[in-house]
Structures are given as C-alpha cells and as structure tokens.
mmCIF file of C-alpha atoms and ligand atoms in Angstrom:
data_model
loop_
_atom_site.group_PDB
_atom_site.id
_atom_site.type_symbol
_atom_site.label_atom_id
_atom_site.label_comp_id
_atom_site.label_asym_id
_atom_site.label_seq_id
_atom_site.Cartn_x
_atom_site.Cartn_y
_atom_site.Cartn_z
ATOM 1 C CA UNK A 1 0.000 0.000 0.000
ATOM 2 C CA UNK A 2 1.348 3.412 -0.937
ATOM 3 C CA UNK A 3 1.365 6.015 1.800
ATOM 4 C CA UNK A 4 1.019 9.686 0.972
ATOM 5 C CA UNK A 5 1.912 12.221 3.663
ATOM 6 C CA UNK A 6 0.931 15.863 3.723
ATOM 7 C CA UNK A 7 3.238 18.509 5.262
ATOM 8 C CA UNK A 8 1.204 21.656 5.913
ATOM 9 C CA UNK A 9 2.531 25.057 6.886
ATOM 10 C CA UNK A 10 2.633 28.729 6.094
ATOM 11 C CA UNK A 11 6.161 28.475 4.612
ATOM 12 C CA UNK A 12 6.576 32.267 4.777
ATOM 13 C CA UNK A 13 9.203 31.632 3.460
ATOM 14 C CA UNK A 14 10.414 28.023 3.257
ATOM 15 C CA UNK A 15 13.700 27.589 5.195
ATOM 16 C CA UNK A 16 16.428 24.959 5.252
ATOM 17 C CA UNK A 17 14.709 23.593 8.374
ATOM 18 C CA UNK A 18 11.558 22.875 6.342
ATOM 19 C CA UNK A 19 13.602 21.440 3.453
ATOM 20 C CA UNK A 20 15.381 19.128 5.908
ATOM 21 C CA UNK A 21 12.047 17.848 7.261
ATOM 22 C CA UNK A 22 10.711 17.237 3.730
ATOM 23 C CA UNK A 23 13.909 15.447 2.632
ATOM 24 C CA UNK A 24 13.816 13.142 5.646
ATOM 25 C CA UNK A 25 10.092 12.497 5.249
ATOM 26 C CA UNK A 26 10.495 11.787 1.532
ATOM 27 C CA UNK A 27 12.499 8.665 2.315
ATOM 28 C CA UNK A 28 9.869 7.452 4.806
ATOM 29 C CA UNK A 29 6.750 7.822 2.648
ATOM 30 C CA UNK A 30 5.885 7.109 -0.982
ATOM 31 C CA UNK A 31 4.718 10.627 -1.748
ATOM 32 C CA UNK A 32 4.852 13.946 0.098
ATOM 33 C CA UNK A 33 2.501 16.821 -0.560
ATOM 34 C CA UNK A 34 3.851 20.050 0.835
ATOM 35 C CA UNK A 35 0.669 22.030 1.447
ATOM 36 C CA UNK A 36 1.106 25.791 1.623
ATOM 37 C CA UNK A 37 -1.689 27.378 3.666
ATOM 38 C CA UNK A 38 -3.210 30.575 2.342
ATOM 39 C CA UNK A 39 -3.504 31.654 6.017
ATOM 40 C CA UNK A 40 -5.023 35.101 5.490
ATOM 41 C CA UNK A 41 -5.333 35.439 9.291
ATOM 42 C CA UNK A 42 -1.544 35.572 9.587
ATOM 43 C CA UNK A 43 -1.177 38.252 6.830
ATOM 44 C CA UNK A 44 1.876 36.570 5.353
ATOM 45 C CA UNK A 45 4.930 38.502 4.178
ATOM 46 C CA UNK A 46 5.001 36.634 0.843
ATOM 47 C CA UNK A 47 1.784 36.065 -1.091
ATOM 48 C CA UNK A 48 0.462 32.532 -1.545
ATOM 49 C CA UNK A 49 1.660 32.203 -5.143
ATOM 50 C CA UNK A 50 5.182 33.261 -4.269
ATOM 51 C CA UNK A 51 5.340 30.979 -1.210
ATOM 52 C CA UNK A 52 4.287 28.071 -3.448
ATOM 53 C CA UNK A 53 6.780 28.910 -6.188
ATOM 54 C CA UNK A 54 9.652 29.386 -3.690
ATOM 55 C CA UNK A 55 8.834 25.996 -2.126
ATOM 56 C CA UNK A 56 8.637 24.366 -5.567
ATOM 57 C CA UNK A 57 12.096 25.538 -6.617
ATOM 58 C CA UNK A 58 13.588 24.726 -3.206
ATOM 59 C CA UNK A 59 12.267 21.149 -3.360
ATOM 60 C CA UNK A 60 12.571 20.384 -7.073
ATOM 61 C CA UNK A 61 15.352 17.822 -6.567
ATOM 62 C CA UNK A 62 13.117 15.519 -4.514
ATOM 63 C CA UNK A 63 11.221 13.330 -7.004
ATOM 64 C CA UNK A 64 8.357 12.191 -4.770
ATOM 65 C CA UNK A 65 7.511 15.676 -3.474
ATOM 66 C CA UNK A 66 4.775 17.928 -4.815
ATOM 67 C CA UNK A 67 3.871 21.429 -3.631
ATOM 68 C CA UNK A 68 0.188 22.377 -3.420
ATOM 69 C CA UNK A 69 -1.792 25.143 -1.755
ATOM 70 C CA UNK A 70 -4.923 25.003 0.376
ATOM 71 C CA UNK A 71 -7.344 27.365 2.023
ATOM 72 C CA UNK A 72 -9.819 25.197 3.888
ATOM 73 C CA UNK A 73 -9.540 22.551 6.579
ATOM 74 C CA UNK A 74 -6.308 20.565 6.557
ATOM 75 C CA UNK A 75 -8.150 17.250 7.042
ATOM 76 C CA UNK A 76 -10.224 17.990 3.910
ATOM 77 C CA UNK A 77 -7.062 18.767 1.957
ATOM 78 C CA UNK A 78 -5.541 15.491 3.233
ATOM 79 C CA UNK A 79 -8.634 13.566 2.112
ATOM 80 C CA UNK A 80 -8.658 15.228 -1.330
ATOM 81 C CA UNK A 81 -5.032 14.182 -1.790
ATOM 82 C CA UNK A 82 -5.421 10.638 -0.398
ATOM 83 C CA UNK A 83 -2.989 11.463 2.389
ATOM 84 C CA UNK A 84 -3.250 9.322 5.524
ATOM 85 C CA UNK A 85 -0.402 11.032 7.371
ATOM 86 C CA UNK A 86 0.126 14.649 8.458
ATOM 87 C CA UNK A 87 3.750 15.620 9.045
ATOM 88 C CA UNK A 88 4.704 18.362 11.469
ATOM 89 C CA UNK A 89 8.142 19.435 12.621
ATOM 90 C CA UNK A 90 9.055 19.823 16.287
ATOM 91 C CA UNK A 91 11.858 22.180 17.231
ATOM 92 C CA UNK A 92 11.584 22.754 20.949
ATOM 93 C CA UNK A 93 9.292 22.198 23.901
ATOM 94 C CA UNK A 94 7.637 25.478 22.939
ATOM 95 C CA UNK A 95 6.285 23.844 19.737
ATOM 96 C CA UNK A 96 5.003 20.825 21.626
ATOM 97 C CA UNK A 97 1.865 22.134 23.324
ATOM 98 C CA UNK A 98 0.337 23.696 20.230
ATOM 99 C CA UNK A 99 1.336 20.835 17.939
ATOM 100 C CA UNK A 100 -0.184 18.188 20.217
ATOM 101 C CA UNK A 101 -3.389 20.241 20.482
ATOM 102 C CA UNK A 102 -3.527 20.550 16.686
ATOM 103 C CA UNK A 103 -2.873 16.830 16.190
ATOM 104 C CA UNK A 104 -5.611 15.953 18.676
ATOM 105 C CA UNK A 105 -8.108 18.230 16.969
ATOM 106 C CA UNK A 106 -7.258 16.941 13.492
ATOM 107 C CA UNK A 107 -7.744 13.387 14.745
ATOM 108 C CA UNK A 108 -11.162 14.326 16.099
ATOM 109 C CA UNK A 109 -12.062 15.887 12.763
ATOM 110 C CA UNK A 110 -10.823 12.871 10.815
ATOM 111 C CA UNK A 111 -9.999 9.598 12.565
ATOM 112 C CA UNK A 112 -8.342 8.219 9.441
ATOM 113 C CA UNK A 113 -5.445 10.640 9.448
ATOM 114 C CA UNK A 114 -2.447 10.262 11.751
ATOM 115 C CA UNK A 115 0.021 13.032 12.677
ATOM 116 C CA UNK A 116 3.699 12.101 12.611
ATOM 117 C CA UNK A 117 6.237 14.449 14.217
ATOM 118 C CA UNK A 118 9.729 14.857 12.860
ATOM 119 C CA UNK A 119 12.285 16.324 15.242
ATOM 120 C CA UNK A 120 14.239 19.242 13.808
ATOM 121 C CA UNK A 121 17.868 18.565 12.966
ATOM 122 C CA UNK A 122 20.147 20.134 15.537
ATOM 123 C CA UNK A 123 21.585 22.689 13.107
ATOM 124 C CA UNK A 124 18.105 24.026 12.253
ATOM 125 C CA UNK A 125 16.391 23.672 15.633
ATOM 126 C CA UNK A 126 16.551 27.448 16.245
ATOM 127 C CA UNK A 127 15.337 28.371 12.782
ATOM 128 C CA UNK A 128 11.903 29.876 12.072
ATOM 129 C CA UNK A 129 10.446 31.756 9.123
ATOM 130 C CA UNK A 130 9.568 34.709 11.358
ATOM 131 C CA UNK A 131 13.162 35.014 12.602
ATOM 132 C CA UNK A 132 14.427 34.842 9.018
ATOM 133 C CA UNK A 133 12.053 37.635 7.956
ATOM 134 C CA UNK A 134 13.114 39.776 10.894
ATOM 135 C CA UNK A 135 16.875 39.295 10.373
ATOM 136 C CA UNK A 136 16.481 39.978 6.672
ATOM 137 C CA UNK A 137 14.391 43.091 7.316
ATOM 138 C CA UNK A 138 17.145 44.439 9.557
ATOM 139 C CA UNK A 139 19.776 43.849 6.883
ATOM 140 C CA UNK A 140 21.278 40.618 8.298
ATOM 141 C CA UNK A 141 22.650 37.802 6.166
ATOM 142 C CA UNK A 142 20.422 34.703 6.104
ATOM 143 C CA UNK A 143 22.267 32.883 3.296
ATOM 144 C CA UNK A 144 23.080 29.833 5.400
ATOM 145 C CA UNK A 145 19.526 29.370 6.649
ATOM 146 C CA UNK A 146 17.442 29.506 3.469
ATOM 147 C CA UNK A 147 17.638 28.028 -0.047
ATOM 148 C CA UNK A 148 19.345 30.341 -2.576
ATOM 149 C CA UNK A 149 16.086 31.240 -4.345
ATOM 150 C CA UNK A 150 14.527 32.317 -1.031
ATOM 151 C CA UNK A 151 17.548 34.449 -0.197
ATOM 152 C CA UNK A 152 17.176 36.231 -3.540
ATOM 153 C CA UNK A 153 13.447 36.780 -2.943
ATOM 154 C CA UNK A 154 14.089 38.222 0.526
ATOM 155 C CA UNK A 155 16.704 40.601 -0.839
ATOM 156 C CA UNK A 156 14.333 41.688 -3.611
ATOM 157 C CA UNK A 157 11.508 42.186 -1.086
ATOM 158 C CA UNK A 158 13.473 44.112 1.512
ATOM 159 C CA UNK A 159 15.593 46.034 -0.986
HETATM 160 P P1 ADP B 1 2.700 27.023 10.621
HETATM 161 O O1 ADP B 1 2.145 28.398 10.458
HETATM 162 O O2 ADP B 1 1.741 25.934 10.244
HETATM 163 O O3 ADP B 1 3.398 26.760 11.930
HETATM 164 P P2 ADP B 1 5.374 27.016 9.472
HETATM 165 O O4 ADP B 1 5.743 27.220 8.042
HETATM 166 O O5 ADP B 1 5.904 27.994 10.455
HETATM 167 O O6 ADP B 1 3.806 26.926 9.460
HETATM 168 O O7 ADP B 1 5.850 25.570 9.929
HETATM 169 C C1 ADP B 1 5.373 24.399 9.334
HETATM 170 C C2 ADP B 1 5.855 23.201 10.127
HETATM 171 O O8 ADP B 1 7.272 23.096 10.032
HETATM 172 C C3 ADP B 1 5.529 23.251 11.605
HETATM 173 O O9 ADP B 1 5.224 21.941 12.053
HETATM 174 C C4 ADP B 1 6.815 23.731 12.244
HETATM 175 O O10 ADP B 1 6.934 23.298 13.571
HETATM 176 C C5 ADP B 1 7.829 23.067 11.331
HETATM 177 N N1 ADP B 1 9.109 23.774 11.300
HETATM 178 C C6 ADP B 1 9.325 25.098 11.115
HETATM 179 N N2 ADP B 1 10.644 25.392 11.132
HETATM 180 C C7 ADP B 1 11.286 24.208 11.339
HETATM 181 C C8 ADP B 1 12.668 23.826 11.503
HETATM 182 N N3 ADP B 1 13.642 24.737 11.496
HETATM 183 N N4 ADP B 1 12.949 22.513 11.697
HETATM 184 C C9 ADP B 1 11.934 21.613 11.752
HETATM 185 N N5 ADP B 1 10.635 21.890 11.639
HETATM 186 C C10 ADP B 1 10.301 23.167 11.439
#
C-alpha cells in the first residue's frame, strides 16, 4: 500500500529547516505533498503564489515531493489528496503544546489521518520563518539558513 503524507505550513518563506524535514520524510513515505496554507489570518509577508513557487524551486530535486496550496480545513485537503499522514516538525518544547493540540483536533475531525512528528535537525532547531524575515528586514545575512532562491526573494523584497 502506498502512503502519501501531507506537510502543511505557512512556509513564509520556506527555510532549510523545512527542506530538511521534507527530505527526511520523503524517504519514509511514498509521496509527500507540501501544502502551503493561504492563512489570510496571519497576513503573510510573501503572497500565496510566491510561497508556493519558492517551495517548488527549493524542493525540485526531490522526485516524490509535490507542492500544493490550500485554504480550507487541513483534514479535507488530506482527504482530497489521499494522504493518511500529516507531518509536522518539532523544534523545541515550545512547539510541543500547540502541535499536540492541533494533532488531537485533526484526529477528532478525521480519525483516518495520523500526525507524525519529525524532530528538527540540531543545526536548524533554532530556525523559524519569522526570525528569518526579521533578520532579513534588519539587513542581516540569512544565506546559510534559506535556499538560494529564497535568499534572492528576501533581498528583492526588503531592498
Ligand atoms: P505554521 O504556520 O503551520 O506553523 P510554518 O511554516 O511555520 O507553518 O511551519 C510548518 C511546520 O514546520 C511546523 O510543524 C513547524 O513546527 C515546522 N518547522 C518550522 N521550522 C522548522 C525547523 N527549522 N525545523 C523543523 N521543523 C520546522
């Protein structure tokens, strides 16, 4: 039986921490759908289309990975894509409470989908999209934390 996993997030923008999670997950499951949330509530820095296209280029070397976008309930998106697994990354204890709450709620909404947590690699455990945006906004160099295409987009955005 083929197992498809969905990795949802805002990816505003995708970082090397996200790429690391996707690469590790791609060897555990048959197919990975990276699902970029439209998340209007968060008023993202990059628009949905750009977040999708940045994720696509950053992940193009992984053959079993596809990037999609979604605006509704994650469990509905999982069902539409025949995904039985939701992947989430865990960096620190601070992620834990919210992530467990989310996993519990998604399981209540759809008993057929299971959340699998992937622990962040040590070198990316401190990395978040919001920190990247902030450092970049203040003129700092984020080259080592984001894929090259994302670095270029940040420079173009912040000037
Ligand atoms: P969301 O708004 O859904 O939290 P994010 O794009 O911030 O979207 O994160 C998506 C997922 O990736 C979350 O599960 C988050 O914990 C995880 N994640 C974010 N940064 C990293 C990282 N550096 N290493 C591992 N997982 C990460």
